[in-house]
PDB file of C-alpha atoms in Angstrom:
ATOM      1  CA  UNK A   1      -0.147  -0.042  -0.023  1.00 38.00           C
ATOM      2  CA  UNK A   2       2.837   2.296   0.670  1.00 38.00           C
ATOM      3  CA  UNK A   3       4.575   1.454  -2.472  1.00 36.00           C
ATOM      4  CA  UNK A   4       1.633   1.743  -5.156  1.00 35.00           C
ATOM      5  CA  UNK A   5       3.877   1.977  -8.144  1.00 33.00           C
ATOM      6  CA  UNK A   6       6.047  -0.445  -9.851  1.00 32.00           C
ATOM      7  CA  UNK A   7       7.296   1.270 -13.194  1.00 33.00           C
ATOM      8  CA  UNK A   8       9.185  -0.528 -15.989  1.00 30.00           C
ATOM      9  CA  UNK A   9       9.812   1.711 -18.987  1.00 31.00           C
ATOM     10  CA  UNK A  10      11.932   0.875 -21.851  1.00 31.00           C
ATOM     11  CA  UNK A  11      12.967   3.374 -24.303  1.00 32.00           C
ATOM     12  CA  UNK A  12      14.813   2.665 -27.654  1.00 33.00           C
ATOM     13  CA  UNK A  13      16.164   5.697 -29.606  1.00 35.00           C
ATOM     14  CA  UNK A  14      18.300   5.556 -32.516  1.00 37.00           C
ATOM     15  CA  UNK A  15      21.533   3.678 -31.250  1.00 40.00           C
ATOM     16  CA  UNK A  16      20.974   4.213 -27.623  1.00 49.00           C
ATOM     17  CA  UNK A  17      19.274   1.531 -25.300  1.00 65.00           C
ATOM     18  CA  UNK A  18      17.907   3.203 -22.299  1.00 68.00           C
ATOM     19  CA  UNK A  19      16.080   1.445 -19.564  1.00 78.00           C
ATOM     20  CA  UNK A  20      14.373   3.193 -16.540  1.00 81.00           C
ATOM     21  CA  UNK A  21      12.814   1.104 -13.768  1.00 85.00           C
ATOM     22  CA  UNK A  22      11.672   1.408 -10.182  1.00 86.00           C
ATOM     23  CA  UNK A  23      11.549  -1.722  -8.341  1.00 88.00           C
ATOM     24  CA  UNK A  24      11.206  -2.732  -4.440  1.00 89.00           C
ATOM     25  CA  UNK A  25      14.108  -4.439  -2.932  1.00 90.00           C
ATOM     26  CA  UNK A  26      12.801  -6.445   0.178  1.00 90.00           C
ATOM     27  CA  UNK A  27      15.204  -6.637   3.372  1.00 87.00           C
ATOM     28  CA  UNK A  28      17.917  -9.466   3.452  1.00 89.00           C
ATOM     29  CA  UNK A  29      17.559  -9.837  -0.394  1.00 90.00           C
ATOM     30  CA  UNK A  30      19.521  -9.020  -3.482  1.00 92.00           C
ATOM     31  CA  UNK A  31      18.309  -8.442  -6.939  1.00 92.00           C
ATOM     32  CA  UNK A  32      20.546  -8.344 -10.184  1.00 93.00           C
ATOM     33  CA  UNK A  33      20.070  -7.334 -13.743  1.00 92.00           C
ATOM     34  CA  UNK A  34      21.807  -8.688 -16.837  1.00 92.00           C
ATOM     35  CA  UNK A  35      22.737  -6.781 -20.198  1.00 91.00           C
ATOM     36  CA  UNK A  36      24.474  -8.592 -23.101  1.00 91.00           C
ATOM     37  CA  UNK A  37      26.904  -6.045 -24.635  1.00 91.00           C
ATOM     38  CA  UNK A  38      29.518  -5.919 -27.424  1.00 90.00           C
ATOM     39  CA  UNK A  39      33.037  -5.206 -27.043  1.00 90.00           C
ATOM     40  CA  UNK A  40      33.721  -1.427 -26.905  1.00 90.00           C
ATOM     41  CA  UNK A  41      30.201  -0.357 -26.045  1.00 89.00           C
ATOM     42  CA  UNK A  42      29.667   2.282 -23.535  1.00 89.00           C
ATOM     43  CA  UNK A  43      27.108   1.972 -20.669  1.00 90.00           C
ATOM     44  CA  UNK A  44      26.078   4.451 -18.109  1.00 89.00           C
ATOM     45  CA  UNK A  45      24.252   3.742 -14.846  1.00 90.00           C
ATOM     46  CA  UNK A  46      22.300   6.175 -12.581  1.00 89.00           C
ATOM     47  CA  UNK A  47      20.590   4.939  -9.208  1.00 90.00           C
ATOM     48  CA  UNK A  48      18.847   6.404  -6.484  1.00 88.00           C
ATOM     49  CA  UNK A  49      17.122   5.127  -3.477  1.00 89.00           C
ATOM     50  CA  UNK A  50      13.743   6.862  -3.227  1.00 86.00           C
ATOM     51  CA  UNK A  51      12.202   4.907  -0.267  1.00 84.00           C
ATOM     52  CA  UNK A  52      12.931   2.650   2.746  1.00 83.00           C
ATOM     53  CA  UNK A  53      15.231   2.852   5.828  1.00 82.00           C
ATOM     54  CA  UNK A  54      17.954   5.183   5.543  1.00 84.00           C
ATOM     55  CA  UNK A  55      17.682   5.538   1.920  1.00 85.00           C
ATOM     56  CA  UNK A  56      20.982   3.427   1.202  1.00 89.00           C
ATOM     57  CA  UNK A  57      21.695   0.286  -0.713  1.00 92.00           C
ATOM     58  CA  UNK A  58      24.942  -1.596  -1.755  1.00 93.00           C
ATOM     59  CA  UNK A  59      25.522  -1.780  -5.536  1.00 93.00           C
ATOM     60  CA  UNK A  60      27.999  -3.483  -7.536  1.00 93.00           C
ATOM     61  CA  UNK A  61      28.813  -4.067 -11.337  1.00 94.00           C
ATOM     62  CA  UNK A  62      30.884  -7.112 -12.914  1.00 94.00           C
ATOM     63  CA  UNK A  63      32.151  -8.100 -16.259  1.00 92.00           C
ATOM     64  CA  UNK A  64      31.257 -11.333 -17.837  1.00 92.00           C
ATOM     65  CA  UNK A  65      34.323 -12.772 -16.253  1.00 92.00           C
ATOM     66  CA  UNK A  66      32.925 -11.890 -12.780  1.00 91.00           C
ATOM     67  CA  UNK A  67      35.590  -9.028 -12.386  1.00 93.00           C
ATOM     68  CA  UNK A  68      34.593  -6.234 -10.077  1.00 93.00           C
ATOM     69  CA  UNK A  69      33.830  -3.057 -12.267  1.00 94.00           C
ATOM     70  CA  UNK A  70      32.108  -1.150  -9.628  1.00 94.00           C
ATOM     71  CA  UNK A  71      31.305  -1.418  -5.762  1.00 93.00           C
ATOM     72  CA  UNK A  72      29.789   0.831  -3.325  1.00 91.00           C
ATOM     73  CA  UNK A  73      28.223   0.153  -0.040  1.00 92.00           C
ATOM     74  CA  UNK A  74      25.351   2.186   1.609  1.00 90.00           C
ATOM     75  CA  UNK A  75      24.817   4.611  -1.194  1.00 90.00           C
ATOM     76  CA  UNK A  76      21.621   6.855  -1.465  1.00 87.00           C
ATOM     77  CA  UNK A  77      22.595   7.510  -5.146  1.00 87.00           C
ATOM     78  CA  UNK A  78      25.531   7.484  -7.536  1.00 88.00           C
ATOM     79  CA  UNK A  79      26.505   7.288 -11.320  1.00 89.00           C
ATOM     80  CA  UNK A  80      28.884   5.040 -13.114  1.00 91.00           C
ATOM     81  CA  UNK A  81      30.079   4.926 -16.642  1.00 90.00           C
ATOM     82  CA  UNK A  82      32.179   2.162 -18.203  1.00 91.00           C
ATOM     83  CA  UNK A  83      33.392   1.115 -21.821  1.00 91.00           C
ATOM     84  CA  UNK A  84      33.437  -2.611 -22.153  1.00 92.00           C
ATOM     85  CA  UNK A  85      36.662  -4.556 -23.039  1.00 91.00           C
ATOM     86  CA  UNK A  86      35.048  -7.837 -23.964  1.00 91.00           C
ATOM     87  CA  UNK A  87      31.914  -9.211 -25.176  1.00 93.00           C
ATOM     88  CA  UNK A  88      29.365 -10.908 -22.908  1.00 92.00           C
ATOM     89  CA  UNK A  89      26.914 -10.411 -20.120  1.00 93.00           C
ATOM     90  CA  UNK A  90      27.329  -7.761 -17.617  1.00 94.00           C
ATOM     91  CA  UNK A  91      25.719  -7.818 -14.172  1.00 94.00           C
ATOM     92  CA  UNK A  92      24.280  -4.877 -12.097  1.00 93.00           C
ATOM     93  CA  UNK A  93      23.422  -5.899  -8.495  1.00 94.00           C
ATOM     94  CA  UNK A  94      21.657  -4.192  -5.660  1.00 94.00           C
ATOM     95  CA  UNK A  95      21.880  -5.621  -2.171  1.00 93.00           C
ATOM     96  CA  UNK A  96      19.752  -4.925   0.834  1.00 92.00           C
ATOM     97  CA  UNK A  97      21.211  -7.839   2.737  1.00 89.00           C
ATOM     98  CA  UNK A  98      22.488  -5.503   5.480  1.00 89.00           C
ATOM     99  CA  UNK A  99      19.072  -4.682   6.361  1.00 85.00           C
ATOM    100  CA  UNK A 100      16.807  -6.692   8.602  1.00 82.00           C
ATOM    101  CA  UNK A 101      13.608  -5.166   8.378  1.00 83.00           C
ATOM    102  CA  UNK A 102      13.598  -2.175   5.833  1.00 84.00           C
ATOM    103  CA  UNK A 103      12.380  -2.449   2.353  1.00 87.00           C
ATOM    104  CA  UNK A 104      13.836  -0.208  -0.309  1.00 88.00           C
ATOM    105  CA  UNK A 105      12.506   1.169  -3.491  1.00 88.00           C
ATOM    106  CA  UNK A 106      15.233   1.882  -6.114  1.00 89.00           C
ATOM    107  CA  UNK A 107      15.169   3.784  -9.139  1.00 88.00           C
ATOM    108  CA  UNK A 108      17.592   2.578 -11.902  1.00 89.00           C
ATOM    109  CA  UNK A 109      18.627   4.302 -15.325  1.00 87.00           C
ATOM    110  CA  UNK A 110      20.616   1.774 -17.565  1.00 89.00           C
ATOM    111  CA  UNK A 111      21.867   3.446 -20.827  1.00 85.00           C
ATOM    112  CA  UNK A 112      24.061   1.693 -23.394  1.00 85.00           C
ATOM    113  CA  UNK A 113      25.521   2.983 -26.823  1.00 71.00           C
ATOM    114  CA  UNK A 114      26.301   6.394 -28.091  1.00 64.00           C
ATOM    115  CA  UNK A 115      23.729   9.041 -29.091  1.00 59.00           C
ATOM    116  CA  UNK A 116      23.016   9.167 -32.767  1.00 57.00           C
ATOM    117  CA  UNK A 117      24.422  12.368 -34.264  1.00 57.00           C
ATOM    118  CA  UNK A 118      21.554  14.745 -34.650  1.00 57.00           C
ATOM    119  CA  UNK A 119      23.261  16.189 -37.906  1.00 56.00           C
ATOM    120  CA  UNK A 120      25.605  13.638 -39.635  1.00 56.00           C
ATOM    121  CA  UNK A 121      27.021  16.218 -42.048  1.00 55.00           C
ATOM    122  CA  UNK A 122      28.247  18.605 -39.193  1.00 54.00           C
ATOM    123  CA  UNK A 123      32.052  17.849 -40.049  1.00 55.00           C
ATOM    124  CA  UNK A 124      31.804  19.554 -43.324  1.00 53.00           C
ATOM    125  CA  UNK A 125      34.004  22.530 -44.001  1.00 53.00           C
ATOM    126  CA  UNK A 126      31.222  25.256 -43.920  1.00 61.00           C
ATOM    127  CA  UNK A 127      29.874  26.716 -40.940  1.00 64.00           C
ATOM    128  CA  UNK A 128      26.570  25.879 -39.551  1.00 68.00           C
ATOM    129  CA  UNK A 129      23.290  27.762 -40.747  1.00 77.00           C
ATOM    130  CA  UNK A 130      21.368  29.742 -38.177  1.00 78.00           C
ATOM    131  CA  UNK A 131      18.736  27.220 -38.472  1.00 79.00           C
ATOM    132  CA  UNK A 132      21.118  24.239 -37.747  1.00 73.00           C
ATOM    133  CA  UNK A 133      22.706  25.888 -34.863  1.00 76.00           C
ATOM    134  CA  UNK A 134      19.067  26.619 -33.365  1.00 79.00           C
ATOM    135  CA  UNK A 135      18.183  22.809 -33.687  1.00 78.00           C
ATOM    136  CA  UNK A 136      21.262  21.790 -31.986  1.00 76.00           C
ATOM    137  CA  UNK A 137      20.578  24.228 -29.341  1.00 80.00           C
ATOM    138  CA  UNK A 138      17.033  23.046 -28.937  1.00 83.00           C
ATOM    139  CA  UNK A 139      18.341  19.352 -28.940  1.00 74.00           C
ATOM    140  CA  UNK A 140      20.669  20.019 -26.080  1.00 78.00           C
ATOM    141  CA  UNK A 141      17.948  21.836 -24.069  1.00 83.00           C
ATOM    142  CA  UNK A 142      15.515  19.066 -24.376  1.00 81.00           C
ATOM    143  CA  UNK A 143      17.977  16.667 -22.969  1.00 75.00           C
ATOM    144  CA  UNK A 144      18.460  18.822 -19.939  1.00 80.00           C
ATOM    145  CA  UNK A 145      14.623  19.131 -19.690  1.00 82.00           C
ATOM    146  CA  UNK A 146      14.289  15.377 -19.800  1.00 76.00           C
ATOM    147  CA  UNK A 147      17.113  14.847 -17.006  1.00 74.00           C
ATOM    148  CA  UNK A 148      15.310  17.698 -15.123  1.00 77.00           C
ATOM    149  CA  UNK A 149      11.811  15.726 -15.324  1.00 79.00           C
ATOM    150  CA  UNK A 150      13.365  12.638 -14.196  1.00 74.00           C
ATOM    151  CA  UNK A 151      14.716  14.242 -11.126  1.00 75.00           C
ATOM    152  CA  UNK A 152      11.509  16.071 -10.351  1.00 77.00           C
ATOM    153  CA  UNK A 153       9.682  12.703 -10.741  1.00 77.00           C
ATOM    154  CA  UNK A 154      12.087  10.944  -8.188  1.00 73.00           C
ATOM    155  CA  UNK A 155      11.827  13.877  -5.797  1.00 76.00           C
ATOM    156  CA  UNK A 156       8.053  13.765  -6.028  1.00 81.00           C
ATOM    157  CA  UNK A 157       7.703   9.914  -5.595  1.00 75.00           C
ATOM    158  CA  UNK A 158      10.185  10.284  -2.466  1.00 74.00           C
ATOM    159  CA  UNK A 159       8.432  13.154  -0.770  1.00 78.00           C
ATOM    160  CA  UNK A 160       5.091  11.478  -1.491  1.00 80.00           C
ATOM    161  CA  UNK A 161       6.135   8.169   0.153  1.00 76.00           C
ATOM    162  CA  UNK A 162       7.566  10.274   3.264  1.00 78.00           C
ATOM    163  CA  UNK A 163       4.210  12.048   3.514  1.00 84.00           C
ATOM    164  CA  UNK A 164       2.234   8.755   3.458  1.00 82.00           C
ATOM    165  CA  UNK A 165       4.503   7.251   6.139  1.00 81.00           C
ATOM    166  CA  UNK A 166       4.052  10.394   8.088  1.00 85.00           C
ATOM    167  CA  UNK A 167       0.324  10.249   7.734  1.00 88.00           C
ATOM    168  CA  UNK A 168       0.373   6.544   8.807  1.00 86.00           C
ATOM    169  CA  UNK A 169       2.229   7.443  11.852  1.00 86.00           C
ATOM    170  CA  UNK A 170       0.048  10.222  12.709  1.00 90.00           C
ATOM    171  CA  UNK A 171      -3.169   7.960  12.197  1.00 89.00           C
ATOM    172  CA  UNK A 172      -1.884   5.277  14.475  1.00 90.00           C
ATOM    173  CA  UNK A 173      -0.640   7.828  17.114  1.00 92.00           C
ATOM    174  CA  UNK A 174      -4.132   9.265  16.980  1.00 91.00           C
ATOM    175  CA  UNK A 175      -5.818   5.919  17.429  1.00 91.00           C
ATOM    176  CA  UNK A 176      -3.508   5.100  20.346  1.00 90.00           C
ATOM    177  CA  UNK A 177      -4.293   8.512  21.878  1.00 90.00           C
ATOM    178  CA  UNK A 178      -8.018   7.978  21.632  1.00 91.00           C
ATOM    179  CA  UNK A 179      -7.640   4.448  23.370  1.00 92.00           C
ATOM    180  CA  UNK A 180      -5.588   5.980  26.186  1.00 92.00           C
ATOM    181  CA  UNK A 181      -8.129   8.676  26.651  1.00 91.00           C
ATOM    182  CA  UNK A 182     -10.991   6.295  26.978  1.00 90.00           C
ATOM    183  CA  UNK A 183      -9.140   4.027  29.184  1.00 90.00           C
ATOM    184  CA  UNK A 184      -8.421   7.055  31.580  1.00 90.00           C
ATOM    185  CA  UNK A 185     -12.062   8.238  31.278  1.00 90.00           C
ATOM    186  CA  UNK A 186     -13.427   4.909  32.387  1.00 90.00           C
ATOM    187  CA  UNK A 187     -10.975   4.557  35.071  1.00 85.00           C
ATOM    188  CA  UNK A 188     -11.837   8.013  36.438  1.00 86.00           C
ATOM    189  CA  UNK A 189     -15.695   7.177  36.319  1.00 85.00           C
ATOM    190  CA  UNK A 190     -14.850   3.923  38.438  1.00 83.00           C
ATOM    191  CA  UNK A 191     -12.673   5.602  40.776  1.00 83.00           C
ATOM    192  CA  UNK A 192     -15.107   8.337  41.519  1.00 80.00           C
ATOM    193  CA  UNK A 193     -17.988   5.658  41.675  1.00 79.00           C
ATOM    194  CA  UNK A 194     -15.826   3.896  44.214  1.00 78.00           C
ATOM    195  CA  UNK A 195     -15.667   7.217  46.507  1.00 74.00           C
ATOM    196  CA  UNK A 196     -19.312   7.492  46.691  1.00 72.00           C
ATOM    197  CA  UNK A 197     -19.905   3.636  47.557  1.00 73.00           C
ATOM    198  CA  UNK A 198     -17.331   4.169  50.387  1.00 65.00           C
ATOM    199  CA  UNK A 199     -19.153   7.208  51.744  1.00 63.00           C
ATOM    200  CA  UNK A 200     -22.407   5.365  51.499  1.00 64.00           C
ATOM    201  CA  UNK A 201     -20.984   2.453  53.422  1.00 62.00           C
ATOM    202  CA  UNK A 202     -19.674   4.594  56.185  1.00 63.00           C
ATOM    203  CA  UNK A 203     -23.040   6.503  56.645  1.00 59.00           C
ATOM    204  CA  UNK A 204     -24.850   3.067  56.795  1.00 60.00           C
ATOM    205  CA  UNK A 205     -22.289   1.973  59.461  1.00 63.00           C
ATOM    206  CA  UNK A 206     -22.596   5.158  61.729  1.00 62.00           C
ATOM    207  CA  UNK A 207     -26.434   5.038  61.618  1.00 59.00           C
TER     208      UNK A 207
END
């Protein structure tokens, strides 16, 4: 109920393969993702813990021979880039094995390949026209806008989860206070009733 979303979005543009996904990582568990890459391929990884515990997770990347390319422990967010030296399956793993009760929600952005050139003939000797320069400028601005939108979506999801968690705590605290209030009121009623009963008994005894 606290994590009402599981988003898996795969986008393929030109020569760039990009995968964005948000997944839940239970406590004492590890989850790995595998990608078959050619030699000389470049890949980029961005991840961020958006919910759970202290917002940290272990992450490591290995090559087809199981050599460690990247390893970080208890990171809230980070980025990693690498150019492959061999063909094979590369592994990206996230571990929450150090946590005994906190589930984590992790965002992962995995990109491979190089951006296709917007204008393949830009190596020509002549200068760019005003229209071509404007297109290149708009292209770069749109990339920045896309990154900003992703950042704001992560912030919104993180803040929403925190707000829902705070709302649950306030809700349960209010229920607890209500129960305690009823118990105190009932106890006071019985205590006052016992005072009057004792007074009546003393009057009856004296008469």
